[in-house]
Amino acid sequence: MTALTLSTAAVPGLRADAIVIGVAKGSAAKAAGPVVAPGAEAVDQAFDGGLAGVLETLGASGAEGEVTKLPAPSGFKAPLVVAVGLGAQPQKGSGYDAEALRKAAGVAARALAGSKKAAFALPLTDAADAGAVAEGVLLGAYSFDAYKADGGSGKNGKNGKAPLAEAALLGGKPRDKAFKAAVERATAVAEELNRARDLINTPPNDLDPEAFAAVAQAAAKEHGIKVQVLDEKALTKGGYGGILGVGAGSASGPRLVKLSYTSSKAKKHLALVGKGITYDSGGISLKPAGHNETMKCDMSGAAAVFAAVVAAARLGLEVNITGWLALAENMPSGSATRPGDVLRMYSGKTVEVLNTDAEGRLVLADALWAASQEKPDAIVDVATLTGAMMLALGNRTFGIMANDDAFRSAVHEAAEESGEPSWPMPLPEHLRKGMDSATADIANMGERMGGGLVAGLFLREFVGEGITWAHLDIAGPAFNEGGPFGYTPKGGTGSAVRTLVRLAERAAAGDLG
Ligand code: BES
Ligand code: MN
Ligand code: ZN
């Protein structure tokens, strides 16, 4: 991953491949051209104060996502200036929005793929801004090249360019504790988030439940996290009918991974539960062609939970966190669960499986009940659960459902503070009866309308009495099928990781809503 440093070097003498500066939109009312953002003063001076005009001539407007490259002024050691759009200027007296900085840094880092070193001279007002730029750089520079002929080195020119190797952040205070801490936090979060992206992008023939569990085991060992893996035998002994039922058709058996991070100073216990379907073919209710090509992403919830627990451990957060990864592969075969089968779940409830493609709720049900047994202060599950949530919120926003209004708001706030788009969704009681089953306690399908909420209502039945719970449906934002934008690459995005880490920080501060 890109190496990060905080630097106080003066821009003209900096040895780097490029200097990154910010450019914002001028006021629309005055039909003004682009505005050079603070941080770029030295560059502007070298242009005799005419940098904004030069950028305008080159077609720059300051819009978000825009990249304008120009040769550095003479006398500069770096050959290139990269001006990146920040969008609208902030209100007088306040600095740029952290998310605008994060996105701009990500766009610039991606535009500089193939370069060795870049210096980022973006407008920082405080340590949090430095953290945002650091996050943007590390997340934006990400690329997944493990399966390319040259491993992404770009050496043979076949597969594009290697990620930006080194980034110096200017305008920060390298010796200031708050700045150092912000960059350290950003590094831990981004490294683990990028690892979640790697797991999501890894093809399902190489990442089955057993392989995922092995990755979790190794990371847990490295970071002093207690880990327990229940294999098929243990799941059978324990009565985990949901996880076993979903995994029954696959040649690769299911697993339930429990990660326990504990702090001696913890006052709160947060449980995180992730849907980890390493491939979702739909099972006997097979998905049609066109709907299964990206279904390696169906373990994104488990990847997010895994990344968040490891990041929390690296940051030494003063909170106890238990992560549950419900891992299975949903395949059709002679041993697969059939539509019409009844499963006896870990909670003891019976479920009539009407559609084997509604498998996520089955593995989550067992993990939610397992998590509930420890009576945590709150449980959050994360899942690529329903196509219906994508129809409702599009592919950049996740839905938040909960059995507690204050907690749903706390999760929403944590997401906003992290720069992750999300929206609160209801759990309408009238949708519950659509899951009534003639044979079992509940069916795994209900009304088609409001399908994301129906899934949420199903999960709620498997949360222990009196336990605060929220459910994040990340089916939309988990996997980016379009081109990269901001600090979000194509493919696995690492959706929800930053929200979970922020929530863990809030829990450490005793504030869970
Ligand atoms: N993994 C899918 C949901 C999904 C769809 C995630 C598209 C990401 C992109 C889930 O297991 C599923 O198949 N859900 C069904 C439920 C239905 C059968 C009740 C759906 O949403 O169609
Ligand atoms: Mn499915
Ligand atoms: Zn699924």
Coordinates of C-alpha atoms and ligand atoms in Angstrom, one line a residue:
M1 CA 0.0 0.0 0.0
T2 CA 1.0 3.6 -0.5
A3 CA 3.4 4.8 2.2
L4 CA 2.3 8.0 3.9
T5 CA 4.3 10.8 5.6
L6 CA 3.5 14.2 7.1
S7 CA 5.9 16.8 5.8
T8 CA 6.7 20.4 6.3
A9 CA 8.9 20.7 3.2
A10 CA 8.5 23.8 1.1
V11 CA 6.7 23.0 -2.2
P12 CA 9.2 24.4 -4.8
G13 CA 12.2 22.4 -3.4
L14 CA 10.2 19.1 -3.0
R15 CA 11.6 16.1 -4.8
A16 CA 8.4 14.3 -6.1
D17 CA 6.8 13.3 -9.3
A18 CA 3.9 15.6 -8.7
I19 CA 2.4 18.3 -6.5
V20 CA -1.3 17.9 -5.8
I21 CA -3.3 21.0 -5.2
G22 CA -7.0 21.8 -4.8
V23 CA -9.2 23.9 -7.0
A24 CA -12.8 24.9 -6.1
K25 CA -15.7 26.2 -8.1
G26 CA -16.0 30.0 -8.2
S27 CA -19.3 31.5 -7.2
A28 CA -21.9 30.7 -9.8
A29 CA -23.8 34.0 -9.2
K30 CA -20.7 36.0 -10.3
A31 CA -20.0 33.6 -13.2
A32 CA -16.5 33.4 -11.7
G33 CA -13.9 30.9 -12.9
P34 CA -12.2 28.3 -10.7
V35 CA -10.7 29.3 -7.3
V36 CA -7.3 28.0 -6.1
A37 CA -7.7 26.4 -2.7
P38 CA -5.4 27.1 0.3
G39 CA -2.2 25.0 0.3
A40 CA -1.4 26.0 -3.3
E41 CA 0.0 29.4 -2.5
A42 CA 3.6 28.6 -3.5
V43 CA 2.4 27.3 -6.9
D44 CA 0.2 30.3 -7.4
Q45 CA 3.1 32.7 -6.6
A46 CA 5.3 31.0 -9.1
F47 CA 2.5 31.8 -11.7
D48 CA 2.6 35.4 -10.5
G49 CA -0.8 34.9 -8.9
G50 CA -2.3 33.8 -12.2
L51 CA -2.8 30.1 -11.4
A52 CA -6.6 30.3 -11.4
G53 CA -6.5 31.8 -14.9
V54 CA -4.1 29.2 -16.1
L55 CA -6.4 26.4 -14.8
E56 CA -9.4 28.0 -16.4
T57 CA -7.6 28.2 -19.7
L58 CA -7.0 24.4 -19.3
G59 CA -10.7 23.9 -18.9
A60 CA -10.8 23.4 -15.1
S61 CA -14.0 24.4 -13.3
G62 CA -13.2 23.0 -9.8
A63 CA -16.0 20.4 -10.0
E64 CA -15.7 17.3 -7.8
G65 CA -13.8 14.5 -9.6
E66 CA -12.0 16.8 -12.0
V67 CA -8.3 16.4 -12.7
T68 CA -6.2 19.0 -14.5
K69 CA -2.5 18.3 -15.1
L70 CA -0.1 21.1 -15.9
P71 CA 3.7 21.4 -16.0
A72 CA 5.2 22.7 -12.7
P73 CA 6.6 26.3 -12.9
S74 CA 10.3 26.6 -13.6
G75 CA 12.4 26.4 -10.5
F76 CA 10.2 23.6 -9.0
K77 CA 12.0 20.3 -8.4
A78 CA 8.7 18.4 -9.1
P79 CA 7.8 18.3 -12.8
L80 CA 4.0 18.1 -12.6
V81 CA 1.2 19.9 -10.8
V82 CA -2.1 18.0 -10.5
A83 CA -5.1 20.2 -9.7
V84 CA -8.0 18.2 -8.3
G85 CA -11.6 19.5 -8.0
L86 CA -13.0 20.1 -4.6
G87 CA -16.5 21.2 -5.7
A88 CA -18.1 24.3 -4.1
Q89 CA -16.1 26.5 -1.8
P90 CA -16.9 26.2 1.9
Q91 CA -18.9 28.9 3.8
K92 CA -16.8 31.8 5.0
G93 CA -15.0 31.0 8.2
S94 CA -15.2 27.2 7.8
G95 CA -12.8 24.8 6.1
Y96 CA -13.5 22.3 3.3
D97 CA -15.8 19.4 4.1
A98 CA -13.8 16.3 5.2
E99 CA -15.6 14.2 2.6
A100 CA -14.7 16.6 -0.2
L101 CA -11.0 16.4 0.8
R102 CA -11.2 12.6 1.0
K103 CA -12.7 12.3 -2.5
A104 CA -10.3 14.8 -4.0
A105 CA -7.3 13.0 -2.5
G106 CA -8.6 9.7 -3.8
V107 CA -9.2 11.0 -7.3
A108 CA -5.6 12.5 -7.3
A109 CA -4.1 9.3 -6.0
R110 CA -5.7 7.2 -8.7
A111 CA -4.7 9.8 -11.4
L112 CA -1.1 9.3 -10.2
A113 CA -1.0 5.5 -10.5
G114 CA 2.4 4.6 -11.9
S115 CA 4.2 7.4 -10.0
K116 CA 6.7 6.9 -7.3
K117 CA 6.0 9.9 -5.1
A118 CA 3.4 12.7 -4.8
A119 CA 3.1 15.6 -2.4
F120 CA -0.4 16.6 -1.4
A121 CA -0.8 20.3 -0.8
L122 CA -4.6 20.3 -0.1
P123 CA -6.4 22.7 2.2
L124 CA -6.1 21.3 5.8
T125 CA -7.6 23.2 8.7
D126 CA -7.1 20.6 11.4
A127 CA -6.0 17.0 12.3
A128 CA -9.3 15.5 11.1
D129 CA -8.7 17.0 7.7
A130 CA -5.2 15.4 7.6
G131 CA -6.9 12.1 8.5
A132 CA -9.5 12.5 5.7
V133 CA -6.8 13.2 3.1
A134 CA -4.7 10.3 4.3
E135 CA -7.8 8.0 4.1
G136 CA -8.6 9.4 0.6
V137 CA -5.1 8.7 -0.7
L138 CA -4.8 5.2 0.7
L139 CA -8.3 4.2 -0.4
G140 CA -8.0 5.9 -3.8
A141 CA -4.7 4.4 -4.7
Y142 CA -6.1 0.8 -4.2
S143 CA -6.1 -1.6 -7.1
F144 CA -6.7 -5.3 -7.2
D145 CA -4.0 -6.9 -9.5
A146 CA -3.4 -10.3 -7.8
Y147 CA -4.7 -12.2 -10.9
K148 CA -3.0 -10.1 -13.5
A149 CA 0.0 -11.4 -15.4
D150 CA 2.4 -8.9 -13.9
G151 CA 0.8 -8.7 -10.5
G152 CA 0.0 -5.1 -11.1
S153 CA 3.7 -4.0 -11.2
G154 CA 3.0 -2.4 -14.6
K155 CA 6.4 -3.7 -15.6
N156 CA 5.4 -5.4 -18.9
G157 CA 3.0 -2.6 -19.7
K158 CA 0.1 -5.1 -20.1
N159 CA -2.0 -4.4 -17.1
G160 CA -1.8 -0.7 -16.4
K161 CA 0.1 1.0 -13.7
A162 CA 1.2 0.2 -10.2
P163 CA -0.5 2.2 -7.4
L164 CA 1.1 5.4 -6.2
A165 CA 4.0 4.3 -4.0
E166 CA 4.5 7.2 -1.7
A167 CA 2.5 10.3 -0.6
A168 CA 3.7 13.2 1.5
L169 CA 1.0 15.2 3.2
L170 CA 1.8 18.9 3.4
G171 CA 0.2 21.5 5.5
G172 CA -0.1 19.3 8.6
K173 CA 1.9 19.3 11.8
P174 CA 4.2 16.3 11.8
R175 CA 5.0 16.6 15.5
D176 CA 1.5 17.4 16.7
K177 CA 0.0 14.5 18.5
A178 CA -3.5 15.0 17.0
F179 CA -2.1 15.0 13.5
K180 CA 0.0 11.9 14.1
A181 CA -3.0 10.1 15.6
A182 CA -5.3 11.1 12.7
V183 CA -2.8 9.7 10.2
E184 CA -2.3 6.5 12.2
R185 CA -6.0 6.0 12.5
A186 CA -6.5 6.6 8.8
T187 CA -3.7 4.1 8.0
A188 CA -5.1 1.3 10.2
V189 CA -8.6 1.8 8.9
A190 CA -7.6 2.1 5.2
E191 CA -5.3 -0.9 5.4
E192 CA -8.0 -3.1 6.8
L193 CA -10.6 -1.7 4.5
N194 CA -8.4 -2.5 1.5
R195 CA -7.9 -6.0 2.8
A196 CA -11.7 -6.3 2.9
R197 CA -11.7 -5.2 -0.7
D198 CA -9.1 -7.8 -1.6
L199 CA -11.3 -10.5 0.0
I200 CA -14.4 -9.3 -1.9
N201 CA -12.5 -9.2 -5.2
T202 CA -10.9 -12.6 -4.7
P203 CA -12.7 -15.1 -7.0
P204 CA -15.0 -17.6 -5.3
N205 CA -13.0 -20.5 -6.5
D206 CA -10.1 -19.3 -4.3
L207 CA -12.2 -17.9 -1.4
D208 CA -14.5 -20.5 0.0
P209 CA -15.7 -20.5 3.6
E210 CA -12.7 -22.5 4.8
A211 CA -10.2 -20.1 3.1
F212 CA -11.9 -17.0 4.5
A213 CA -11.9 -18.6 8.0
A214 CA -8.1 -19.2 7.6
V215 CA -7.5 -15.6 6.6
A216 CA -9.5 -14.5 9.7
Q217 CA -7.6 -16.9 11.9
A218 CA -4.2 -15.6 10.8
A219 CA -5.1 -12.0 11.2
A220 CA -6.6 -12.6 14.6
K221 CA -3.4 -14.2 15.7
E222 CA -1.3 -11.3 14.4
H223 CA -3.4 -8.7 16.3
G224 CA -4.1 -10.5 19.6
I225 CA -7.7 -11.2 18.8
K226 CA -9.2 -14.4 20.1
V227 CA -10.7 -16.5 17.3
Q228 CA -12.9 -19.6 17.2
V229 CA -13.9 -21.4 14.1
L230 CA -16.9 -23.7 14.0
D231 CA -16.6 -26.2 11.2
E232 CA -19.4 -28.4 9.8
K233 CA -19.0 -30.9 12.6
A234 CA -19.2 -28.3 15.3
L235 CA -22.1 -26.5 13.6
T236 CA -24.0 -29.8 13.4
K237 CA -23.3 -30.5 17.1
G238 CA -24.4 -27.0 18.0
G239 CA -27.6 -27.1 15.9
Y240 CA -26.9 -24.3 13.5
G241 CA -29.5 -25.3 11.0
G242 CA -29.6 -22.0 9.1
I243 CA -25.9 -21.9 8.3
L244 CA -25.8 -25.7 7.6
G245 CA -28.9 -25.5 5.4
V246 CA -27.4 -22.8 3.2
G247 CA -24.1 -24.6 2.9
A248 CA -25.6 -28.0 2.2
G249 CA -25.3 -27.8 -1.6
S250 CA -21.7 -26.8 -1.7
A251 CA -18.6 -29.0 -1.9
S252 CA -17.0 -26.4 0.4
G253 CA -18.5 -26.7 3.9
P254 CA -19.8 -23.7 5.9
R255 CA -18.1 -22.0 8.9
L256 CA -19.0 -19.7 11.7
V257 CA -16.1 -17.6 12.8
K258 CA -16.1 -15.8 16.1
L259 CA -13.6 -13.0 16.7
S260 CA -13.3 -11.6 20.2
Y261 CA -11.4 -8.4 20.7
T262 CA -11.3 -7.2 24.4
S263 CA -9.9 -4.2 26.1
S264 CA -9.3 -4.1 29.9
K265 CA -10.8 -0.6 29.9
A266 CA -14.0 -1.5 28.0
K267 CA -17.3 -0.3 29.3
K268 CA -19.4 -1.5 26.4
H269 CA -19.7 -4.7 24.4
L270 CA -20.5 -4.4 20.7
A271 CA -21.3 -7.4 18.6
L272 CA -20.9 -7.3 14.8
V273 CA -22.4 -9.9 12.5
G274 CA -21.5 -10.3 8.8
K275 CA -23.2 -12.1 6.0
G276 CA -20.4 -14.2 4.4
I277 CA -21.8 -16.0 1.3
T278 CA -18.6 -16.6 -0.6
Y279 CA -20.7 -17.2 -3.7
D280 CA -24.5 -16.8 -4.1
S281 CA -25.7 -18.8 -7.1
G282 CA -29.2 -18.7 -5.6
G283 CA -29.1 -22.5 -4.9
I284 CA -31.9 -24.6 -6.3
S285 CA -33.8 -21.3 -6.8
L286 CA -31.0 -20.6 -9.2
K287 CA -30.3 -17.0 -10.2
P288 CA -30.8 -16.3 -14.0
A289 CA -27.8 -15.5 -16.1
G290 CA -26.9 -11.8 -15.7
H291 CA -27.6 -12.0 -12.0
N292 CA -24.7 -14.1 -10.7
E293 CA -21.6 -12.8 -12.3
T294 CA -20.8 -10.5 -9.4
M295 CA -22.1 -12.8 -6.6
K296 CA -18.6 -13.3 -5.2
C297 CA -19.4 -10.0 -3.5
D298 CA -22.0 -11.7 -1.2
M299 CA -19.5 -12.0 1.6
S300 CA -19.0 -8.2 1.8
G301 CA -20.8 -7.9 5.1
A302 CA -18.4 -10.5 6.7
A303 CA -15.4 -8.8 5.1
A304 CA -16.6 -5.5 6.6
V305 CA -17.0 -7.0 10.1
F306 CA -13.6 -8.7 9.9
A307 CA -11.9 -5.5 8.8
A308 CA -13.6 -3.4 11.5
V309 CA -12.6 -5.8 14.3
V310 CA -9.0 -5.9 13.2
A311 CA -8.9 -2.1 12.8
A312 CA -10.4 -1.7 16.3
A313 CA -7.7 -4.0 17.7
R314 CA -5.0 -2.1 15.9
L315 CA -6.3 1.2 17.3
G316 CA -6.6 -0.3 20.8
L317 CA -10.2 1.0 21.2
E318 CA -11.5 0.7 24.7
V319 CA -14.4 -1.4 23.9
N320 CA -15.1 -5.2 23.7
I321 CA -16.1 -6.3 20.2
T322 CA -17.2 -9.7 19.1
G323 CA -17.3 -10.2 15.3
W324 CA -19.3 -13.1 13.9
L325 CA -18.6 -14.2 10.3
A326 CA -21.4 -16.4 8.9
L327 CA -19.7 -18.2 6.0
A328 CA -21.3 -20.5 3.5
E329 CA -21.4 -21.0 -0.3
N330 CA -24.9 -21.1 -1.7
M331 CA -24.9 -23.8 -4.5
P332 CA -27.4 -26.2 -6.1
S333 CA -26.7 -29.9 -6.0
G334 CA -28.1 -33.2 -4.9
S335 CA -27.4 -32.3 -1.3
A336 CA -28.7 -28.8 -1.5
T337 CA -31.6 -27.4 0.6
R338 CA -34.8 -27.4 -1.6
P339 CA -37.6 -24.9 -1.7
G340 CA -40.1 -26.5 0.7
D341 CA -37.5 -27.8 3.2
V342 CA -37.9 -26.8 6.8
L343 CA -34.7 -25.9 8.8
R344 CA -34.4 -26.0 12.5
M345 CA -32.4 -22.9 13.4
Y346 CA -29.9 -22.4 16.2
S347 CA -32.6 -20.4 18.1
G348 CA -34.9 -23.4 18.0
K349 CA -37.3 -21.7 15.6
T350 CA -38.2 -23.6 12.4
V351 CA -38.0 -21.9 9.0
E352 CA -39.8 -23.0 5.8
V353 CA -37.4 -22.3 2.9
L354 CA -39.6 -21.1 0.1
N355 CA -36.7 -19.6 -1.9
T356 CA -33.2 -20.8 -1.5
D357 CA -32.0 -17.5 -2.9
A358 CA -33.1 -15.8 0.3
E359 CA -30.1 -17.4 2.0
G360 CA -28.5 -14.5 3.7
R361 CA -31.2 -14.1 6.3
L362 CA -30.8 -17.8 7.2
V363 CA -27.1 -17.7 8.0
L364 CA -27.5 -14.3 9.7
A365 CA -30.3 -15.7 11.9
D366 CA -28.0 -18.3 13.4
A367 CA -25.2 -15.8 13.9
L368 CA -27.5 -13.2 15.4
W369 CA -28.8 -15.7 17.9
A370 CA -25.3 -16.8 18.7
A371 CA -24.3 -13.2 19.2
S372 CA -27.3 -12.6 21.4
Q373 CA -26.3 -15.3 23.9
E374 CA -23.5 -13.1 25.2
K375 CA -26.0 -10.2 25.9
P376 CA -23.9 -7.5 24.2
D377 CA -25.0 -3.8 24.6
A378 CA -25.8 -3.8 20.9
I379 CA -25.6 -5.9 17.8
V380 CA -25.1 -4.6 14.3
D381 CA -25.4 -6.9 11.3
V382 CA -24.0 -6.1 7.8
A383 CA -25.2 -7.8 4.7
T384 CA -25.6 -7.7 0.9
L385 CA -29.1 -8.8 1.7
T386 CA -31.7 -7.7 -0.9
G387 CA -32.0 -6.5 -4.5
A388 CA -35.0 -4.6 -3.2
M389 CA -32.7 -2.3 -1.1
M390 CA -30.8 -1.4 -4.3
L391 CA -34.1 -0.5 -6.0
A392 CA -35.0 1.7 -3.1
L393 CA -31.7 3.5 -2.4
G394 CA -29.5 3.0 -5.5
N395 CA -26.0 1.6 -5.6
R396 CA -24.2 4.1 -3.3
T397 CA -26.4 4.2 -0.2
F398 CA -27.0 1.5 2.3
G399 CA -30.2 1.1 4.3
I400 CA -30.3 1.1 8.1
M401 CA -33.0 -0.8 10.0
A402 CA -33.2 -1.2 13.8
N403 CA -35.4 -2.3 16.7
D404 CA -34.5 1.0 18.5
D405 CA -34.9 4.5 17.1
A406 CA -32.0 6.1 19.0
F407 CA -29.6 3.3 18.0
R408 CA -30.6 3.6 14.4
S409 CA -29.9 7.3 14.6
A410 CA -26.5 6.6 16.3
V411 CA -25.6 4.3 13.4
H412 CA -26.7 6.8 10.8
E413 CA -24.6 9.5 12.5
A414 CA -21.6 7.2 12.6
A415 CA -22.0 6.7 8.8
E416 CA -22.4 10.4 8.2
E417 CA -19.2 11.1 10.2
S418 CA -17.4 8.5 8.2
G419 CA -18.5 9.8 4.8
E420 CA -20.6 6.8 4.0
P421 CA -24.0 7.5 2.4
S422 CA -26.8 5.7 4.3
W423 CA -30.5 6.2 5.1
P424 CA -32.8 5.0 7.9
M425 CA -35.5 2.5 6.8
P426 CA -38.6 1.4 8.7
L427 CA -39.7 -2.1 9.8
P428 CA -43.4 -1.9 9.2
E429 CA -45.2 -4.5 11.4
H430 CA -47.9 -5.3 8.7
L431 CA -45.2 -6.9 6.5
R432 CA -44.5 -9.6 9.1
K433 CA -47.7 -11.7 8.3
G434 CA -46.5 -12.2 4.7
M435 CA -43.9 -14.6 6.2
D436 CA -46.4 -16.8 8.0
S437 CA -45.9 -20.4 7.1
A438 CA -48.5 -23.2 7.1
T439 CA -45.8 -25.6 8.2
A440 CA -43.1 -23.8 10.2
D441 CA -42.7 -20.9 12.6
I442 CA -41.8 -18.6 9.8
A443 CA -41.0 -18.6 6.0
N444 CA -37.8 -17.1 4.6
M445 CA -39.9 -15.0 2.1
G446 CA -42.7 -12.6 2.3
E447 CA -44.3 -9.9 0.2
R448 CA -42.3 -8.8 -2.7
M449 CA -43.0 -5.1 -2.1
G450 CA -40.7 -3.7 0.5
G451 CA -38.5 -6.8 0.2
G452 CA -35.6 -5.2 2.0
L453 CA -37.8 -4.4 5.0
V454 CA -39.3 -7.9 5.0
A455 CA -35.8 -9.3 5.3
G456 CA -35.1 -6.9 8.2
L457 CA -38.3 -8.1 9.9
F458 CA -37.1 -11.7 9.5
L459 CA -33.8 -11.0 11.1
R460 CA -35.4 -9.2 14.0
E461 CA -37.0 -12.5 15.0
F462 CA -33.6 -13.9 15.8
V463 CA -32.3 -11.1 18.0
G464 CA -32.4 -12.0 21.7
E465 CA -35.1 -10.4 23.8
G466 CA -34.3 -6.9 24.9
I467 CA -31.1 -6.6 22.9
T468 CA -30.5 -3.4 20.8
W469 CA -30.0 -4.2 17.2
A470 CA -29.4 -2.6 13.8
H471 CA -29.2 -4.1 10.3
L472 CA -27.3 -2.6 7.4
D473 CA -28.3 -3.7 4.0
I474 CA -25.3 -2.9 1.8
A475 CA -26.4 -4.7 -1.3
G476 CA -26.1 -1.5 -3.3
P477 CA -22.8 0.1 -2.3
A478 CA -20.8 -3.1 -1.5
F479 CA -19.7 -3.7 -5.1
N480 CA -19.1 -1.0 -7.7
E481 CA -19.9 -2.4 -11.2
G482 CA -19.3 1.0 -12.8
G483 CA -16.1 3.0 -13.1
P484 CA -14.1 4.3 -10.2
F485 CA -15.2 7.5 -8.5
G486 CA -13.8 9.6 -5.6
Y487 CA -11.8 7.1 -3.5
T488 CA -14.1 4.2 -4.5
P489 CA -12.6 1.7 -7.0
K490 CA -14.3 -0.7 -9.4
G491 CA -15.3 -3.9 -7.7
G492 CA -15.4 -4.5 -3.9
T493 CA -15.7 -1.1 -2.1
G494 CA -15.3 -2.0 1.6
S495 CA -18.7 -0.5 2.3
A496 CA -19.6 -0.2 6.1
V497 CA -16.1 -0.7 7.4
R498 CA -15.7 3.0 8.3
T499 CA -19.1 3.2 9.8
L500 CA -18.4 0.2 12.0
V501 CA -15.1 1.6 13.2
R502 CA -16.7 4.9 14.0
L503 CA -19.5 3.1 15.9
A504 CA -16.9 1.2 17.9
E505 CA -15.2 4.5 18.8
R506 CA -18.6 5.8 19.9
A507 CA -19.1 2.7 22.0
A508 CA -15.7 3.2 23.5
A509 CA -16.9 6.7 24.5
G510 CA -20.0 5.1 26.0
D511 CA -22.3 6.6 23.4
L512 CA -24.4 4.1 21.6
G513 CA -27.5 6.3 21.3
Ligands
BES1 N1 -27.2 -11.7 -2.3 C1 -28.6 -11.4 -2.8 C2 -28.9 -10.0 -2.8 C3 -28.1 -9.1 -3.7 C4 -28.6 -8.9 -5.0 C5 -26.9 -8.6 -3.4 C6 -27.8 -8.1 -5.9 C7 -26.1 -7.8 -4.2 C8 -26.6 -7.5 -5.5 C9 -29.5 -12.2 -1.9 O1 -29.1 -13.4 -1.3 C10 -30.8 -12.5 -2.7 O2 -30.7 -13.2 -3.6 N2 -31.9 -11.9 -2.3 C11 -33.1 -12.1 -3.0 C12 -34.2 -12.3 -1.9 C13 -35.5 -12.8 -2.5 C14 -35.4 -14.2 -3.1 C15 -36.5 -12.8 -1.4 C16 -33.4 -10.8 -3.8 O3 -33.2 -9.7 -3.3 O4 -33.9 -11.0 -4.9
MN2 MN -29.4 -15.0 -2.6
ZN3 ZN -27.1 -13.6 -1.1

